[in-house]
Amino acid sequence: MRTLLILFIFALSTASAQEQLPFQGKLVYHIQIMDTSLRRMIPDKEMVIYTNDTLLRIENSTDQLGNQVLIKHMVLNKSYLLLETPISNYAIQTDHSTQKVDSFPYQFKKKWGKRKIAGLKANRLMVTHSAFEEPMEFLYFKKTSNKYLNAFTNFPGLLAQYYVVTVDGIFVYTLTSMETMKPEHDLFGIPSDFKKVTFDQFMDEIMNFNPDEPEGEHPHE
């Protein structure tokens, strides 16, 4: 009886996994801080994601470090973070399989009904977090894997609208387009003028940087 129960549970989990179809294409998210009084200081931004279902490219921008691009191999769980700095262009290596995973800070319950977003029907979740004054509604596509966001992988599908807690405030990410396509393979490459380093090597170069030193003293690899 126990063996039959285990096989039944396995069959259910396998069927659930098979419901999520692979995705190749482009995702675009609009990013906005929730606090309307801060929107003049923190303008809206955009996050663009390309994937061929094995490789991932996430284009983002920050006020401190400017444009950032994450290139990740989702099977090997390794990535490069591309940064352009006054010193050099860096490709910072990260092995996610060796990282400690923090406890998931969000709790969620599925909610009845659907909403349209980016022209598509999305399922609903009510999500709680210690930084939320009240539960927030997240939207997700249950038939698309959550792996393309490189975060929030505890949710039951690809998030189409969600809230991110940061030191600057809470930001809402809203999907504006989801385009099925085959991205150019070059999108997932490391440009030749980017220097491959570990995070520790990157921090050493940043800390030891002398702005009065000639640029030639910091050659690219």
mmCIF file of C-alpha atoms in Angstrom:
data_model
loop_
_atom_site.group_PDB
_atom_site.id
_atom_site.type_symbol
_atom_site.label_atom_id
_atom_site.label_comp_id
_atom_site.label_asym_id
_atom_site.label_seq_id
_atom_site.Cartn_x
_atom_site.Cartn_y
_atom_site.Cartn_z
ATOM 1 C CA MET A 1 0.000 0.000 0.000
ATOM 2 C CA ARG A 2 2.841 2.401 0.919
ATOM 3 C CA THR A 3 4.578 1.686 -2.407
ATOM 4 C CA LEU A 4 1.381 2.391 -4.338
ATOM 5 C CA LEU A 5 0.924 5.684 -2.463
ATOM 6 C CA ILE A 6 4.488 6.777 -3.255
ATOM 7 C CA LEU A 7 4.010 5.916 -6.927
ATOM 8 C CA PHE A 8 0.741 7.860 -6.996
ATOM 9 C CA ILE A 9 2.364 10.959 -5.470
ATOM 10 C CA PHE A 10 5.258 10.689 -7.947
ATOM 11 C CA ALA A 11 2.810 10.418 -10.848
ATOM 12 C CA LEU A 12 0.984 13.548 -9.670
ATOM 13 C CA SER A 13 4.210 15.546 -9.359
ATOM 14 C CA THR A 14 5.391 14.369 -12.783
ATOM 15 C CA ALA A 15 2.085 15.325 -14.380
ATOM 16 C CA SER A 16 2.269 18.761 -12.764
ATOM 17 C CA ALA A 17 5.799 19.302 -14.083
ATOM 18 C CA GLN A 18 4.759 18.251 -17.580
ATOM 19 C CA GLU A 19 2.071 20.943 -17.616
ATOM 20 C CA GLN A 20 4.784 23.633 -17.752
ATOM 21 C CA LEU A 21 5.911 24.037 -21.341
ATOM 22 C CA PRO A 22 9.424 25.213 -22.322
ATOM 23 C CA PHE A 23 9.684 28.816 -23.443
ATOM 24 C CA GLN A 24 12.015 30.447 -25.961
ATOM 25 C CA GLY A 25 11.754 34.145 -26.507
ATOM 26 C CA LYS A 26 11.703 37.584 -24.935
ATOM 27 C CA LEU A 27 10.056 38.910 -21.766
ATOM 28 C CA VAL A 28 9.801 42.608 -20.925
ATOM 29 C CA TYR A 29 8.915 43.887 -17.441
ATOM 30 C CA HIS A 30 8.110 47.441 -16.372
ATOM 31 C CA ILE A 31 9.591 48.339 -12.949
ATOM 32 C CA GLN A 32 8.128 51.048 -10.725
ATOM 33 C CA ILE A 33 8.542 51.951 -7.056
ATOM 34 C CA MET A 34 5.275 51.673 -5.131
ATOM 35 C CA ASP A 35 5.748 54.826 -3.051
ATOM 36 C CA THR A 36 4.438 57.595 -5.332
ATOM 37 C CA SER A 37 6.380 60.253 -3.400
ATOM 38 C CA LEU A 38 9.666 58.641 -4.494
ATOM 39 C CA ARG A 39 8.911 58.322 -8.205
ATOM 40 C CA ARG A 40 10.544 61.630 -9.112
ATOM 41 C CA MET A 41 13.797 60.481 -7.493
ATOM 42 C CA ILE A 42 13.554 56.870 -8.665
ATOM 43 C CA PRO A 43 12.336 56.788 -12.281
ATOM 44 C CA ASP A 44 10.616 53.795 -13.862
ATOM 45 C CA LYS A 45 12.859 51.194 -15.450
ATOM 46 C CA GLU A 46 12.635 48.146 -17.667
ATOM 47 C CA MET A 47 13.942 44.596 -17.389
ATOM 48 C CA VAL A 48 14.390 42.544 -20.563
ATOM 49 C CA ILE A 49 14.869 38.777 -20.534
ATOM 50 C CA TYR A 50 15.937 36.533 -23.429
ATOM 51 C CA THR A 51 16.008 32.749 -23.174
ATOM 52 C CA ASN A 52 16.401 29.680 -25.356
ATOM 53 C CA ASP A 53 15.230 27.521 -22.418
ATOM 54 C CA THR A 54 18.819 26.584 -21.525
ATOM 55 C CA LEU A 55 20.560 29.949 -21.490
ATOM 56 C CA LEU A 56 19.260 33.126 -19.931
ATOM 57 C CA ARG A 57 20.086 36.785 -20.526
ATOM 58 C CA ILE A 58 18.636 39.383 -18.139
ATOM 59 C CA GLU A 59 19.206 43.065 -18.950
ATOM 60 C CA ASN A 60 18.677 45.433 -16.067
ATOM 61 C CA SER A 61 19.909 48.779 -14.749
ATOM 62 C CA THR A 62 20.739 50.174 -11.320
ATOM 63 C CA ASP A 63 21.337 53.684 -10.023
ATOM 64 C CA GLN A 64 24.675 52.657 -8.502
ATOM 65 C CA LEU A 65 26.237 50.387 -11.143
ATOM 66 C CA GLY A 66 24.462 51.401 -14.344
ATOM 67 C CA ASN A 67 23.473 48.775 -16.900
ATOM 68 C CA GLN A 68 23.882 45.151 -15.896
ATOM 69 C CA VAL A 69 23.543 41.963 -17.922
ATOM 70 C CA LEU A 70 23.293 38.510 -16.382
ATOM 71 C CA ILE A 71 24.185 35.533 -18.610
ATOM 72 C CA LYS A 72 23.206 32.241 -16.976
ATOM 73 C CA HIS A 73 23.385 28.579 -17.946
ATOM 74 C CA MET A 74 20.277 27.183 -16.266
ATOM 75 C CA VAL A 75 21.378 23.536 -16.426
ATOM 76 C CA LEU A 76 24.889 24.062 -15.032
ATOM 77 C CA ASN A 77 23.548 26.766 -12.655
ATOM 78 C CA LYS A 78 26.490 29.065 -13.404
ATOM 79 C CA SER A 79 26.453 32.654 -14.605
ATOM 80 C CA TYR A 80 28.396 35.780 -15.552
ATOM 81 C CA LEU A 81 27.348 39.262 -14.485
ATOM 82 C CA LEU A 82 28.506 41.802 -17.072
ATOM 83 C CA LEU A 83 29.411 45.225 -15.663
ATOM 84 C CA GLU A 84 30.875 48.266 -17.380
ATOM 85 C CA THR A 85 32.984 50.353 -14.983
ATOM 86 C CA PRO A 86 35.493 53.236 -15.340
ATOM 87 C CA ILE A 87 38.242 50.700 -14.632
ATOM 88 C CA SER A 88 37.328 47.956 -17.060
ATOM 89 C CA ASN A 89 34.465 45.873 -18.396
ATOM 90 C CA TYR A 90 33.977 42.865 -16.138
ATOM 91 C CA ALA A 91 32.314 39.467 -16.449
ATOM 92 C CA ILE A 92 31.936 38.307 -12.838
ATOM 93 C CA GLN A 93 31.684 34.540 -12.526
ATOM 94 C CA THR A 94 29.169 32.949 -10.151
ATOM 95 C CA ASP A 95 28.559 29.292 -9.376
ATOM 96 C CA HIS A 96 25.015 29.250 -7.982
ATOM 97 C CA SER A 97 25.241 25.560 -7.030
ATOM 98 C CA THR A 98 27.727 26.454 -4.269
ATOM 99 C CA GLN A 99 25.672 29.305 -2.837
ATOM 100 C CA LYS A 100 23.716 29.014 0.376
ATOM 101 C CA VAL A 101 20.005 29.337 -0.284
ATOM 102 C CA ASP A 102 18.191 31.632 2.143
ATOM 103 C CA SER A 103 14.777 30.743 3.495
ATOM 104 C CA PHE A 104 11.935 31.861 1.239
ATOM 105 C CA PRO A 105 10.576 35.165 2.677
ATOM 106 C CA TYR A 106 7.223 35.037 0.864
ATOM 107 C CA GLN A 107 4.135 33.055 1.837
ATOM 108 C CA PHE A 108 1.355 32.662 -0.698
ATOM 109 C CA LYS A 109 -2.111 31.246 -1.253
ATOM 110 C CA LYS A 110 -3.739 30.641 -4.611
ATOM 111 C CA LYS A 111 -6.741 32.834 -5.358
ATOM 112 C CA TRP A 112 -9.773 31.997 -7.462
ATOM 113 C CA GLY A 113 -10.170 33.653 -10.862
ATOM 114 C CA LYS A 114 -7.810 35.077 -13.453
ATOM 115 C CA ARG A 115 -6.637 38.477 -14.666
ATOM 116 C CA LYS A 116 -5.340 39.603 -18.042
ATOM 117 C CA ILE A 117 -1.828 40.940 -18.261
ATOM 118 C CA ALA A 118 0.195 41.622 -21.429
ATOM 119 C CA GLY A 119 -2.805 40.270 -23.335
ATOM 120 C CA LEU A 120 -2.625 36.886 -21.578
ATOM 121 C CA LYS A 121 -4.679 35.267 -18.823
ATOM 122 C CA ALA A 122 -2.785 34.889 -15.557
ATOM 123 C CA ASN A 123 -3.540 33.058 -12.328
ATOM 124 C CA ARG A 124 -3.642 34.903 -9.007
ATOM 125 C CA LEU A 125 -1.831 34.579 -5.685
ATOM 126 C CA MET A 126 -2.225 36.457 -2.422
ATOM 127 C CA VAL A 127 1.272 36.914 -1.047
ATOM 128 C CA THR A 128 2.460 37.980 2.395
ATOM 129 C CA HIS A 129 5.883 39.318 3.369
ATOM 130 C CA SER A 130 7.125 40.986 6.540
ATOM 131 C CA ALA A 131 7.553 44.253 4.583
ATOM 132 C CA PHE A 132 3.994 44.220 3.209
ATOM 133 C CA GLU A 133 1.354 46.084 5.209
ATOM 134 C CA GLU A 134 -1.247 43.725 3.771
ATOM 135 C CA PRO A 135 -1.211 40.736 1.379
ATOM 136 C CA MET A 136 -0.303 41.689 -2.193
ATOM 137 C CA GLU A 137 -1.739 40.132 -5.335
ATOM 138 C CA PHE A 138 0.855 38.451 -7.563
ATOM 139 C CA LEU A 139 -0.013 37.167 -11.042
ATOM 140 C CA TYR A 140 1.596 34.133 -12.673
ATOM 141 C CA PHE A 141 1.393 31.806 -15.668
ATOM 142 C CA LYS A 142 1.063 28.285 -14.315
ATOM 143 C CA LYS A 143 2.012 26.659 -17.645
ATOM 144 C CA THR A 144 5.328 28.523 -17.891
ATOM 145 C CA SER A 145 8.299 27.638 -15.674
ATOM 146 C CA ASN A 146 9.404 30.055 -12.960
ATOM 147 C CA LYS A 147 13.088 29.521 -13.865
ATOM 148 C CA TYR A 148 13.307 32.360 -16.400
ATOM 149 C CA LEU A 149 13.291 35.075 -13.720
ATOM 150 C CA ASN A 150 16.386 33.664 -11.962
ATOM 151 C CA ALA A 151 14.537 34.306 -8.693
ATOM 152 C CA PHE A 152 11.221 33.506 -7.030
ATOM 153 C CA THR A 153 11.600 29.872 -8.008
ATOM 154 C CA ASN A 154 9.343 28.796 -5.137
ATOM 155 C CA PHE A 155 6.292 30.146 -6.938
ATOM 156 C CA PRO A 156 4.098 27.758 -8.990
ATOM 157 C CA GLY A 157 4.824 29.396 -12.360
ATOM 158 C CA LEU A 158 6.343 32.380 -14.150
ATOM 159 C CA LEU A 159 5.448 35.583 -12.320
ATOM 160 C CA ALA A 160 3.795 38.188 -14.526
ATOM 161 C CA GLN A 161 3.298 40.780 -11.784
ATOM 162 C CA TYR A 162 5.155 40.726 -8.490
ATOM 163 C CA TYR A 163 6.665 42.920 -5.783
ATOM 164 C CA VAL A 164 10.322 43.077 -4.774
ATOM 165 C CA VAL A 165 11.429 44.366 -1.381
ATOM 166 C CA THR A 166 14.656 46.438 -1.439
ATOM 167 C CA VAL A 167 16.412 48.904 0.874
ATOM 168 C CA ASP A 168 15.015 51.737 -1.297
ATOM 169 C CA GLY A 169 11.438 50.525 -1.052
ATOM 170 C CA ILE A 170 9.052 48.048 -2.663
ATOM 171 C CA PHE A 171 9.082 47.795 -6.447
ATOM 172 C CA VAL A 172 6.346 46.337 -8.629
ATOM 173 C CA TYR A 173 7.419 44.348 -11.701
ATOM 174 C CA THR A 174 4.747 44.118 -14.396
ATOM 175 C CA LEU A 175 5.055 42.046 -17.567
ATOM 176 C CA THR A 176 4.369 44.217 -20.615
ATOM 177 C CA SER A 177 5.182 41.738 -23.390
ATOM 178 C CA MET A 178 5.907 38.037 -23.870
ATOM 179 C CA GLU A 179 7.198 37.197 -27.333
ATOM 180 C CA THR A 180 7.917 33.672 -28.549
ATOM 181 C CA MET A 181 11.019 33.693 -30.734
ATOM 182 C CA LYS A 182 14.452 32.088 -31.121
ATOM 183 C CA PRO A 183 17.008 34.548 -29.708
ATOM 184 C CA GLU A 184 20.322 35.062 -31.514
ATOM 185 C CA HIS A 185 22.977 32.851 -29.929
ATOM 186 C CA ASP A 186 25.369 35.820 -29.662
ATOM 187 C CA LEU A 187 23.093 37.301 -26.999
ATOM 188 C CA PHE A 188 24.333 34.644 -24.584
ATOM 189 C CA GLY A 189 28.053 35.123 -25.240
ATOM 190 C CA ILE A 190 30.639 37.069 -23.227
ATOM 191 C CA PRO A 191 31.992 40.015 -25.296
ATOM 192 C CA SER A 192 35.733 39.846 -25.960
ATOM 193 C CA ASP A 193 36.375 43.187 -24.234
ATOM 194 C CA PHE A 194 35.015 41.924 -20.904
ATOM 195 C CA LYS A 195 37.451 40.644 -18.304
ATOM 196 C CA LYS A 196 36.420 37.332 -16.672
ATOM 197 C CA VAL A 197 36.960 37.498 -12.899
ATOM 198 C CA THR A 198 35.637 36.013 -9.690
ATOM 199 C CA PHE A 199 33.693 38.266 -7.347
ATOM 200 C CA ASP A 200 36.706 38.470 -4.987
ATOM 201 C CA GLN A 201 38.995 39.487 -7.869
ATOM 202 C CA PHE A 202 36.475 42.129 -8.928
ATOM 203 C CA MET A 203 36.306 43.582 -5.407
ATOM 204 C CA ASP A 204 40.119 43.625 -5.156
ATOM 205 C CA GLU A 205 40.418 45.630 -8.377
ATOM 206 C CA ILE A 206 37.692 48.052 -7.324
ATOM 207 C CA MET A 207 39.232 48.595 -3.879
ATOM 208 C CA ASN A 208 42.750 49.028 -5.291
ATOM 209 C CA PHE A 209 41.761 51.285 -8.159
ATOM 210 C CA ASN A 210 43.783 54.495 -8.404
ATOM 211 C CA PRO A 211 41.958 57.065 -10.578
ATOM 212 C CA ASP A 212 45.265 58.879 -11.253
ATOM 213 C CA GLU A 213 46.834 55.740 -12.744
ATOM 214 C CA PRO A 214 46.965 55.598 -16.584
ATOM 215 C CA GLU A 215 44.287 53.481 -18.234
ATOM 216 C CA GLY A 216 46.942 51.295 -19.800
ATOM 217 C CA GLU A 217 47.695 49.863 -16.377
ATOM 218 C CA HIS A 218 44.327 48.040 -16.442
ATOM 219 C CA PRO A 219 44.443 45.894 -19.582
ATOM 220 C CA HIS A 220 41.543 43.721 -20.692
ATOM 221 C CA GLU A 221 41.983 39.986 -20.823
#
